[in-house]
Amino acid sequence: MTDNYLSDSGNASPERAALLFEQHQQRIHRHTDRMFAGLMILQWLLAIAAALWLSPRVWAGAASQIHTHVWAALFLGGMITLFPVSLAWARPGDALTRQSIAVGQLLMSSLLIHLTGGRIETHFHIFGSLAFLAFYRDWRVIVTGTVVTAADHILRGFLWPQSIYGVEEAEAWRWLEHAGWVLFEDAFLLFSCASSLAELRGICNRDARLEESNADLEQRIAERTREVEHQAYHDALTGLPNRALFLNRLDQALSPARRSEKAVAVLYLDIDNFKRVNDTQGHAAGDLLLRTVASRLGECVREGDTVARMGGDEFTLLLEGLDGPEDARAVAERVLEELAPPISLPVGKVFVGASMGFAYVTAGERADVVMRDADTAMYHAKAAGKGTCVSFTPDMNDRARQRSEIEAGLRQALENEELRVYYQPLMDLHSGRLTGVEALVRWQHPEKGLIFPANFIPIAEEVGLVVPLGYWVMEDACRCVKGWMERYPSAPPLSISVNLSGRQLQQSDVGARVAEVLERTGLPAKQLKLEITESVFLGDVAAVVGKLRDLKALGVKLAIDDFGTGYSSLSTLSSFPVDTVKIDRAFINRLGEEEGEVIVAAIISLSRAMGLDVTSEGVETAEQVAQLQRLDCDTAQGYFFAKPMSEQDMEERLKSAETSLERSTALRVSVCREDIPDARIESRAEEKREAA
Amino acid sequence: MGRFASPWLFLAWLVAIGGGFRMLWRHTQTPGRPAVSQDRWPARSRLPHPSDKVTLVLFAHPRCPCTRATLSELARLMARCRPQLTAYVLFCRPRHVPQGWELTDSYMRAAGIPGVQALVDLEGVESHLFGASTSGQVLLYDAHGSLLFTGGITAGRGHEGDNAGQSAVVQAAFGEKLAVRSTPVFGCSLFETASR
């Protein structure tokens, strides 16, 4: 496209310019035809009026009759006028119409001149008529007018001078005078006509160029619009429909108008291990992986179904015209099969799977609800183990709703101080003395009452609330123990065990924040024992060890919680700077069995060899206490001694003198007031919640 | 209309108009009854005949539209030949017409031409004496009362412009030899058919 399309330079298509010129001229002709039609009617009426005024009647003495001029004006004038006017009405723009008008107009001049007795003033009608004919911008009309005028005056004046000049032989100069007037007038009009036609041609040329430029521009805009629309509704990487287009198609598929049709299913797919590929092999490999997956997904569906990329490693499939959920499941299985073969990437072949959830619905359902259901099902598939497909069920939403309620409530709970720290004593199995307490959080819900951590800690972990929650518990517990120490100086120094979540440990400033807590509360660092689970060693071990060393440098003690259930082993235990091993209650419960006793003995023995203290969790019976004492376990906690209690209850206990093993037994009795079997049931249920 | 609007129809239209113009032209060029003129100034005429000049007598119908052109030509003639011409315009007043019937714009105009006497010819007595029967009839007499020219001074009905009658009057006024001694007269009849 030329940039100077508005300038007069450059060549337009001659055919288009000629067509435009013709169209313009045709429009001008039609307008001028209409103008002349009105003009001719008007001048006809004027001719009649002139005849009536100048020569109304012809006389013979006192008698008279209507003058021939009146009849001539009426009928001859009508004849001259009505034919061109009719043509202007019926065939505007036609060549014959304007030629008739040109002839008629000059004949009317002749009639008017005649009716007015050849007055010189009426000759101006000829000039006026010719000038008006110039509106046609058609030189042929001017020529016609010239011919008529010449025939009427010059030729007639030459051949029959008496009819023009009133004498038998006109002088040559008079003939020349007439010819001069006609030629001057017509030459002027022809020149102006040619000039205006040239101008019109110029305009048409420019318009043609503009049209061509506009057409080019419109084409480019249309192409760009198509591109933008495609980009707006398609994923740039895979070329698949994006979320917007997918939702649009889902809306259509679920529209009430299609209620009578078969059901639809939405499959929500998340690629397993995509992040690992992306992180280890780079984004280019990740992109190639996504394109390959997109291509394979396309082979799993029928024509008319939709495969879309939602973003990241999430894809969706819209399956229409299904007879039942089994159809959707069949497609899901085909997808899993299709994704099973390895995918070739520049650095080698990788295996990826997918977790899929699908929602099967009939028309009339809302698209966003269906998408949410499929998404929920997909998350259940992920939770259930990767590489599976789960169908959505309504109870999934209930759980999800519960989770979201808990999440929202938990945020409020932190602000409204609805969280409480409970304390469970740790008993020295050798001396029978209270050596410390473990801080356990509870949620005092204003409506639901006391909520155990198993119901909200996992959600707090997911949404990241566990970090502020953990530090809040830590600070509250440290402050509490510090207060007890000040109020009961005669009581033995207590250690306070607080759980440190994996999320907290992932943060780079964990050491600094623990130090701040200790500084704010004034609790000696050696009295704080942070409990970590074995799962923290699954990630970057070196980083974890570094942070643990930072914490150790503060003077705090470290314990491995729930030892034996996770991924660590006794051989790796020596690598970590921990002080205490807490044997999981699962092993303590099996102390009655030979195998269980061997395991607990081995843990205690090896821990001893590595110089670590050993704490047993979930101690519930006197037999277990006796066995642990025999196995040389250092400390224990559990319902046998006391269940977790509020700050006030714990303080009540501290008010009494030293707490002995015997008294702890009494304590258990006083707290539980049930028989041991019942206490065990209660203990297990509650401690399971704690453990979760 | 469309299928009839062919060049043939256009030609037919032209022919029809040509016919109309021809009829109109014939009407224009159809002269009135010429004067049964006397060779000498009528003795019984009450019009005074000047003995030193050429005398022009124009007989006119006061309401004849064509006579306006004759009066225009007369005005031109008088402008050119006034010292040599004495001119009378006699407006014929038929019997039984109301008083003032003859006082038309033509009468006023004739009366306004310098050197022209506009007179009313009651019941056409003078017209009969001179033998005139068509409005626009001009009779030109020399100083001795001899008829020099008879006819009209327009080229057609109501048409102004050069014409043979006008030229003849000018020639007579200046004592030249007349190219024509009579021309057709174009105008209304001075009298009703019965009275003629």
mmCIF file of N, CA, C and O in Angstrom, chain A residues 568-637:
data_model
loop_
_atom_site.group_PDB
_atom_site.id
_atom_site.type_symbol
_atom_site.label_atom_id
_atom_site.label_comp_id
_atom_site.label_asym_id
_atom_site.label_seq_id
_atom_site.Cartn_x
_atom_site.Cartn_y
_atom_site.Cartn_z
ATOM 1 N N SER A 568 13.205 -40.878 56.811
ATOM 2 C CA SER A 568 14.573 -40.895 57.323
ATOM 3 C C SER A 568 14.902 -42.272 57.891
ATOM 4 O O SER A 568 14.033 -43.078 58.159
ATOM 5 N N SER A 569 16.123 -42.479 58.048
ATOM 6 C CA SER A 569 16.547 -43.763 58.614
ATOM 7 C C SER A 569 17.577 -43.488 59.705
ATOM 8 O O SER A 569 18.098 -42.371 59.822
ATOM 9 N N LEU A 570 17.820 -44.492 60.449
ATOM 10 C CA LEU A 570 18.772 -44.317 61.530
ATOM 11 C C LEU A 570 20.161 -43.968 61.003
ATOM 12 O O LEU A 570 20.907 -43.231 61.627
ATOM 13 N N SER A 571 20.445 -44.481 59.803
ATOM 14 C CA SER A 571 21.776 -44.221 59.245
ATOM 15 C C SER A 571 21.951 -42.757 58.861
ATOM 16 O O SER A 571 23.053 -42.226 58.914
ATOM 17 N N THR A 572 20.840 -42.126 58.447
ATOM 18 C CA THR A 572 20.957 -40.720 58.045
ATOM 19 C C THR A 572 20.787 -39.776 59.215
ATOM 20 O O THR A 572 21.019 -38.571 59.112
ATOM 21 N N LEU A 573 20.346 -40.329 60.322
ATOM 22 C CA LEU A 573 20.038 -39.498 61.487
ATOM 23 C C LEU A 573 21.275 -38.754 61.976
ATOM 24 O O LEU A 573 21.188 -37.624 62.471
ATOM 25 N N SER A 574 22.419 -39.397 61.816
ATOM 26 C CA SER A 574 23.648 -38.796 62.328
ATOM 27 C C SER A 574 24.025 -37.527 61.577
ATOM 28 O O SER A 574 24.789 -36.717 62.073
ATOM 29 N N SER A 575 23.465 -37.391 60.337
ATOM 30 C CA SER A 575 23.808 -36.207 59.539
ATOM 31 C C SER A 575 23.128 -34.958 60.061
ATOM 32 O O SER A 575 23.547 -33.840 59.731
ATOM 33 N N PHE A 576 22.052 -35.129 60.814
ATOM 34 C CA PHE A 576 21.254 -33.970 61.220
ATOM 35 C C PHE A 576 21.548 -33.578 62.662
ATOM 36 O O PHE A 576 21.649 -34.434 63.540
ATOM 37 N N PRO A 577 21.615 -32.261 62.901
ATOM 38 C CA PRO A 577 21.988 -31.795 64.255
ATOM 39 C C PRO A 577 20.812 -31.805 65.217
ATOM 40 O O PRO A 577 20.391 -30.749 65.698
ATOM 41 N N VAL A 578 20.244 -32.981 65.464
ATOM 42 C CA VAL A 578 19.093 -33.058 66.357
ATOM 43 C C VAL A 578 19.532 -33.553 67.728
ATOM 44 O O VAL A 578 20.592 -34.183 67.875
ATOM 45 N N ASP A 579 18.682 -33.257 68.733
ATOM 46 C CA ASP A 579 19.004 -33.632 70.097
ATOM 47 C C ASP A 579 18.154 -34.795 70.570
ATOM 48 O O ASP A 579 18.551 -35.552 71.446
ATOM 49 N N THR A 580 16.951 -34.868 70.026
ATOM 50 C CA THR A 580 15.994 -35.828 70.562
ATOM 51 C C THR A 580 15.295 -36.554 69.422
ATOM 52 O O THR A 580 15.031 -35.961 68.366
ATOM 53 N N VAL A 581 15.014 -37.816 69.712
ATOM 54 C CA VAL A 581 14.179 -38.590 68.777
ATOM 55 C C VAL A 581 12.878 -38.914 69.499
ATOM 56 O O VAL A 581 12.900 -39.404 70.624
ATOM 57 N N LYS A 582 11.756 -38.573 68.815
ATOM 58 C CA LYS A 582 10.455 -38.892 69.427
ATOM 59 C C LYS A 582 9.877 -40.085 68.681
ATOM 60 O O LYS A 582 9.600 -40.009 67.477
ATOM 61 N N ILE A 583 9.759 -41.185 69.416
ATOM 62 C CA ILE A 583 9.276 -42.421 68.780
ATOM 63 C C ILE A 583 7.773 -42.284 68.552
ATOM 64 O O ILE A 583 7.021 -41.908 69.469
ATOM 65 N N ASP A 584 7.381 -42.611 67.341
ATOM 66 C CA ASP A 584 5.971 -42.449 66.985
ATOM 67 C C ASP A 584 5.102 -43.391 67.804
ATOM 68 O O ASP A 584 5.499 -44.509 68.147
ATOM 69 N N ARG A 585 3.904 -42.937 68.072
ATOM 70 C CA ARG A 585 2.982 -43.694 68.901
ATOM 71 C C ARG A 585 2.650 -45.055 68.280
ATOM 72 O O ARG A 585 2.272 -45.980 68.996
ATOM 73 N N ALA A 586 2.816 -45.167 66.966
ATOM 74 C CA ALA A 586 2.492 -46.438 66.326
ATOM 75 C C ALA A 586 3.377 -47.560 66.879
ATOM 76 O O ALA A 586 2.922 -48.694 67.048
ATOM 77 N N PHE A 587 4.623 -47.206 67.162
ATOM 78 C CA PHE A 587 5.534 -48.218 67.734
ATOM 79 C C PHE A 587 5.226 -48.458 69.197
ATOM 80 O O PHE A 587 5.321 -49.574 69.693
ATOM 81 N N ILE A 588 4.862 -47.388 69.905
ATOM 82 C CA ILE A 588 4.555 -47.526 71.337
ATOM 83 C C ILE A 588 3.333 -48.418 71.513
ATOM 84 O O ILE A 588 3.288 -49.250 72.423
ATOM 85 N N ASN A 589 2.377 -48.276 70.613
ATOM 86 C CA ASN A 589 1.167 -49.084 70.702
ATOM 87 C C ASN A 589 1.474 -50.574 70.519
ATOM 88 O O ASN A 589 0.693 -51.424 70.928
ATOM 89 N N ARG A 590 2.574 -50.853 69.837
ATOM 90 C CA ARG A 590 2.895 -52.258 69.570
ATOM 91 C C ARG A 590 3.875 -52.826 70.597
ATOM 92 O O ARG A 590 4.501 -53.864 70.385
ATOM 93 N N LEU A 591 4.031 -52.112 71.703
ATOM 94 C CA LEU A 591 4.991 -52.573 72.713
ATOM 95 C C LEU A 591 4.581 -53.923 73.310
ATOM 96 O O LEU A 591 5.411 -54.677 73.783
ATOM 97 N N GLY A 592 3.331 -54.210 73.259
ATOM 98 C CA GLY A 592 2.866 -55.502 73.769
ATOM 99 C C GLY A 592 3.325 -56.653 72.883
ATOM 100 O O GLY A 592 3.369 -57.806 73.328
ATOM 101 N N GLU A 593 3.663 -56.339 71.654
ATOM 102 C CA GLU A 593 4.077 -57.382 70.722
ATOM 103 C C GLU A 593 5.603 -57.490 70.745
ATOM 104 O O GLU A 593 6.300 -56.503 71.008
ATOM 105 N N GLU A 594 6.059 -58.620 70.380
ATOM 106 C CA GLU A 594 7.498 -58.861 70.431
ATOM 107 C C GLU A 594 8.232 -57.989 69.408
ATOM 108 O O GLU A 594 9.252 -57.370 69.705
ATOM 109 N N GLU A 595 7.656 -57.940 68.196
ATOM 110 C CA GLU A 595 8.305 -57.192 67.128
ATOM 111 C C GLU A 595 8.351 -55.705 67.442
ATOM 112 O O GLU A 595 9.362 -55.030 67.246
ATOM 113 N N GLY A 596 7.250 -55.235 68.036
ATOM 114 C CA GLY A 596 7.181 -53.822 68.382
ATOM 115 C C GLY A 596 8.217 -53.469 69.421
ATOM 116 O O GLY A 596 8.879 -52.418 69.352
ATOM 117 N N GLU A 597 8.364 -54.356 70.380
ATOM 118 C CA GLU A 597 9.316 -54.105 71.446
ATOM 119 C C GLU A 597 10.748 -54.082 70.898
ATOM 120 O O GLU A 597 11.573 -53.251 71.308
ATOM 121 N N VAL A 598 11.017 -54.977 69.927
ATOM 122 C CA VAL A 598 12.353 -55.029 69.323
ATOM 123 C C VAL A 598 12.653 -53.720 68.591
ATOM 124 O O VAL A 598 13.753 -53.165 68.705
ATOM 125 N N ILE A 599 11.652 -53.230 67.881
ATOM 126 C CA ILE A 599 11.859 -51.987 67.107
ATOM 127 C C ILE A 599 12.131 -50.825 68.046
ATOM 128 O O ILE A 599 13.094 -50.053 67.873
ATOM 129 N N VAL A 600 11.302 -50.712 69.085
ATOM 130 C CA VAL A 600 11.464 -49.593 70.018
ATOM 131 C C VAL A 600 12.825 -49.704 70.713
ATOM 132 O O VAL A 600 13.543 -48.703 70.885
ATOM 133 N N ALA A 601 13.191 -50.920 71.065
ATOM 134 C CA ALA A 601 14.491 -51.117 71.726
ATOM 135 C C ALA A 601 15.624 -50.713 70.801
ATOM 136 O O ALA A 601 16.603 -50.074 71.221
ATOM 137 N N ALA A 602 15.481 -51.054 69.500
ATOM 138 C CA ALA A 602 16.531 -50.715 68.536
ATOM 139 C C ALA A 602 16.661 -49.208 68.375
ATOM 140 O O ALA A 602 17.768 -48.671 68.329
ATOM 141 N N ILE A 603 15.503 -48.545 68.304
ATOM 142 C CA ILE A 603 15.542 -47.080 68.143
ATOM 143 C C ILE A 603 16.218 -46.451 69.352
ATOM 144 O O ILE A 603 17.099 -45.584 69.232
ATOM 145 N N ILE A 604 15.815 -46.913 70.527
ATOM 146 C CA ILE A 604 16.373 -46.323 71.755
ATOM 147 C C ILE A 604 17.871 -46.617 71.833
ATOM 148 O O ILE A 604 18.682 -45.720 72.128
ATOM 149 N N SER A 605 18.201 -47.819 71.489
ATOM 150 C CA SER A 605 19.597 -48.219 71.596
ATOM 151 C C SER A 605 20.468 -47.398 70.650
ATOM 152 O O SER A 605 21.516 -46.877 71.027
ATOM 153 N N LEU A 606 20.016 -47.279 69.404
ATOM 154 C CA LEU A 606 20.820 -46.548 68.428
ATOM 155 C C LEU A 606 20.887 -45.059 68.765
ATOM 156 O O LEU A 606 21.923 -44.423 68.610
ATOM 157 N N SER A 607 19.750 -44.528 69.235
ATOM 158 C CA SER A 607 19.732 -43.111 69.612
ATOM 159 C C SER A 607 20.697 -42.870 70.741
ATOM 160 O O SER A 607 21.419 -41.854 70.775
ATOM 161 N N ARG A 608 20.730 -43.786 71.656
ATOM 162 C CA ARG A 608 21.658 -43.679 72.779
ATOM 163 C C ARG A 608 23.088 -43.662 72.247
ATOM 164 O O ARG A 608 23.928 -42.883 72.689
ATOM 165 N N ALA A 609 23.311 -44.565 71.279
ATOM 166 C CA ALA A 609 24.666 -44.670 70.727
ATOM 167 C C ALA A 609 25.074 -43.373 70.059
ATOM 168 O O ALA A 609 26.259 -43.020 70.035
ATOM 169 N N MET A 610 24.101 -42.660 69.496
ATOM 170 C CA MET A 610 24.418 -41.391 68.818
ATOM 171 C C MET A 610 24.308 -40.202 69.761
ATOM 172 O O MET A 610 24.424 -39.056 69.339
ATOM 173 N N GLY A 611 24.030 -40.503 71.014
ATOM 174 C CA GLY A 611 23.972 -39.435 72.004
ATOM 175 C C GLY A 611 22.708 -38.622 71.955
ATOM 176 O O GLY A 611 22.690 -37.453 72.356
ATOM 177 N N LEU A 612 21.652 -39.224 71.490
ATOM 178 C CA LEU A 612 20.389 -38.492 71.376
ATOM 179 C C LEU A 612 19.448 -38.912 72.492
ATOM 180 O O LEU A 612 19.439 -40.076 72.911
ATOM 181 N N ASP A 613 18.644 -37.975 72.939
ATOM 182 C CA ASP A 613 17.592 -38.297 73.899
ATOM 183 C C ASP A 613 16.451 -38.959 73.155
ATOM 184 O O ASP A 613 16.254 -38.736 71.959
ATOM 185 N N VAL A 614 15.681 -39.747 73.924
ATOM 186 C CA VAL A 614 14.552 -40.441 73.293
ATOM 187 C C VAL A 614 13.276 -40.110 74.057
ATOM 188 O O VAL A 614 13.264 -40.170 75.281
ATOM 189 N N THR A 615 12.256 -39.720 73.320
ATOM 190 C CA THR A 615 10.938 -39.454 73.915
ATOM 191 C C THR A 615 9.924 -40.360 73.240
ATOM 192 O O THR A 615 9.946 -40.512 72.015
ATOM 193 N N SER A 616 9.078 -40.940 74.054
ATOM 194 C CA SER A 616 8.028 -41.808 73.491
ATOM 195 C C SER A 616 6.711 -41.050 73.488
ATOM 196 O O SER A 616 6.352 -40.398 74.462
ATOM 197 N N GLU A 617 6.007 -41.196 72.374
ATOM 198 C CA GLU A 617 4.718 -40.499 72.239
ATOM 199 C C GLU A 617 3.592 -41.510 72.434
ATOM 200 O O GLU A 617 3.738 -42.695 72.139
ATOM 201 N N GLY A 618 2.470 -41.008 72.894
ATOM 202 C CA GLY A 618 1.265 -41.825 72.936
ATOM 203 C C GLY A 618 1.305 -42.916 73.990
ATOM 204 O O GLY A 618 0.736 -43.991 73.792
ATOM 205 N N VAL A 619 1.956 -42.635 75.076
ATOM 206 C CA VAL A 619 1.996 -43.630 76.159
ATOM 207 C C VAL A 619 0.649 -43.606 76.872
ATOM 208 O O VAL A 619 0.185 -42.547 77.281
ATOM 209 N N GLU A 620 0.054 -44.787 76.993
ATOM 210 C CA GLU A 620 -1.312 -44.825 77.497
ATOM 211 C C GLU A 620 -1.494 -45.764 78.684
ATOM 212 O O GLU A 620 -2.504 -45.682 79.383
ATOM 213 N N THR A 621 -0.565 -46.655 78.840
ATOM 214 C CA THR A 621 -0.775 -47.647 79.915
ATOM 215 C C THR A 621 0.460 -47.726 80.824
ATOM 216 O O THR A 621 1.586 -47.358 80.417
ATOM 217 N N ALA A 622 0.215 -48.215 81.974
ATOM 218 C CA ALA A 622 1.298 -48.395 82.949
ATOM 219 C C ALA A 622 2.293 -49.423 82.430
ATOM 220 O O ALA A 622 3.510 -49.300 82.657
ATOM 221 N N GLU A 623 1.774 -50.434 81.676
ATOM 222 C CA GLU A 623 2.669 -51.452 81.116
ATOM 223 C C GLU A 623 3.640 -50.822 80.134
ATOM 224 O O GLU A 623 4.824 -51.139 80.115
ATOM 225 N N GLN A 624 3.103 -49.929 79.362
ATOM 226 C CA GLN A 624 3.965 -49.254 78.388
ATOM 227 C C GLN A 624 5.028 -48.434 79.113
ATOM 228 O O GLN A 624 6.212 -48.430 78.737
ATOM 229 N N VAL A 625 4.623 -47.791 80.195
ATOM 230 C CA VAL A 625 5.567 -46.993 80.982
ATOM 231 C C VAL A 625 6.661 -47.898 81.529
ATOM 232 O O VAL A 625 7.863 -47.578 81.441
ATOM 233 N N ALA A 626 6.244 -49.038 82.047
ATOM 234 C CA ALA A 626 7.207 -49.965 82.643
ATOM 235 C C ALA A 626 8.186 -50.468 81.587
ATOM 236 O O ALA A 626 9.404 -50.534 81.823
ATOM 237 N N GLN A 627 7.636 -50.797 80.427
ATOM 238 C CA GLN A 627 8.494 -51.314 79.369
ATOM 239 C C GLN A 627 9.485 -50.250 78.898
ATOM 240 O O GLN A 627 10.659 -50.529 78.674
ATOM 241 N N LEU A 628 9.005 -49.045 78.763
ATOM 242 C CA LEU A 628 9.880 -47.960 78.301
ATOM 243 C C LEU A 628 10.964 -47.677 79.338
ATOM 244 O O LEU A 628 12.117 -47.369 78.979
ATOM 245 N N GLN A 629 10.576 -47.762 80.604
ATOM 246 C CA GLN A 629 11.586 -47.571 81.655
ATOM 247 C C GLN A 629 12.655 -48.653 81.539
ATOM 248 O O GLN A 629 13.845 -48.380 81.636
ATOM 249 N N ARG A 630 12.170 -49.830 81.277
ATOM 250 C CA ARG A 630 13.102 -50.958 81.162
ATOM 251 C C ARG A 630 14.022 -50.781 79.954
ATOM 252 O O ARG A 630 15.195 -51.142 79.995
ATOM 253 N N LEU A 631 13.466 -50.203 78.874
ATOM 254 C CA LEU A 631 14.269 -50.015 77.650
ATOM 255 C C LEU A 631 15.127 -48.747 77.723
ATOM 256 O O LEU A 631 15.766 -48.367 76.750
ATOM 257 N N ASP A 632 15.084 -48.079 78.859
ATOM 258 C CA ASP A 632 15.910 -46.894 79.089
ATOM 259 C C ASP A 632 15.495 -45.701 78.226
ATOM 260 O O ASP A 632 16.333 -44.942 77.728
ATOM 261 N N CYS A 633 14.207 -45.568 78.049
ATOM 262 C CA CYS A 633 13.701 -44.378 77.336
ATOM 263 C C CYS A 633 13.747 -43.192 78.293
ATOM 264 O O CYS A 633 13.473 -43.336 79.477
ATOM 265 N N ASP A 634 14.093 -42.021 77.806
ATOM 266 C CA ASP A 634 14.286 -40.861 78.680
ATOM 267 C C ASP A 634 12.966 -40.254 79.141
ATOM 268 O O ASP A 634 12.718 -40.103 80.320
ATOM 269 N N THR A 635 12.178 -39.877 78.196
ATOM 270 C CA THR A 635 10.934 -39.166 78.548
ATOM 271 C C THR A 635 9.763 -39.750 77.757
ATOM 272 O O THR A 635 9.970 -40.423 76.744
ATOM 273 N N ALA A 636 8.592 -39.417 78.240
ATOM 274 C CA ALA A 636 7.378 -39.910 77.548
ATOM 275 C C ALA A 636 6.250 -38.906 77.707
ATOM 276 O O ALA A 636 6.249 -38.084 78.623
ATOM 277 N N GLN A 637 5.319 -39.002 76.828
ATOM 278 C CA GLN A 637 4.113 -38.175 76.926
ATOM 279 C C GLN A 637 2.946 -39.010 76.433
ATOM 280 O O GLN A 637 3.106 -39.920 75.635
#
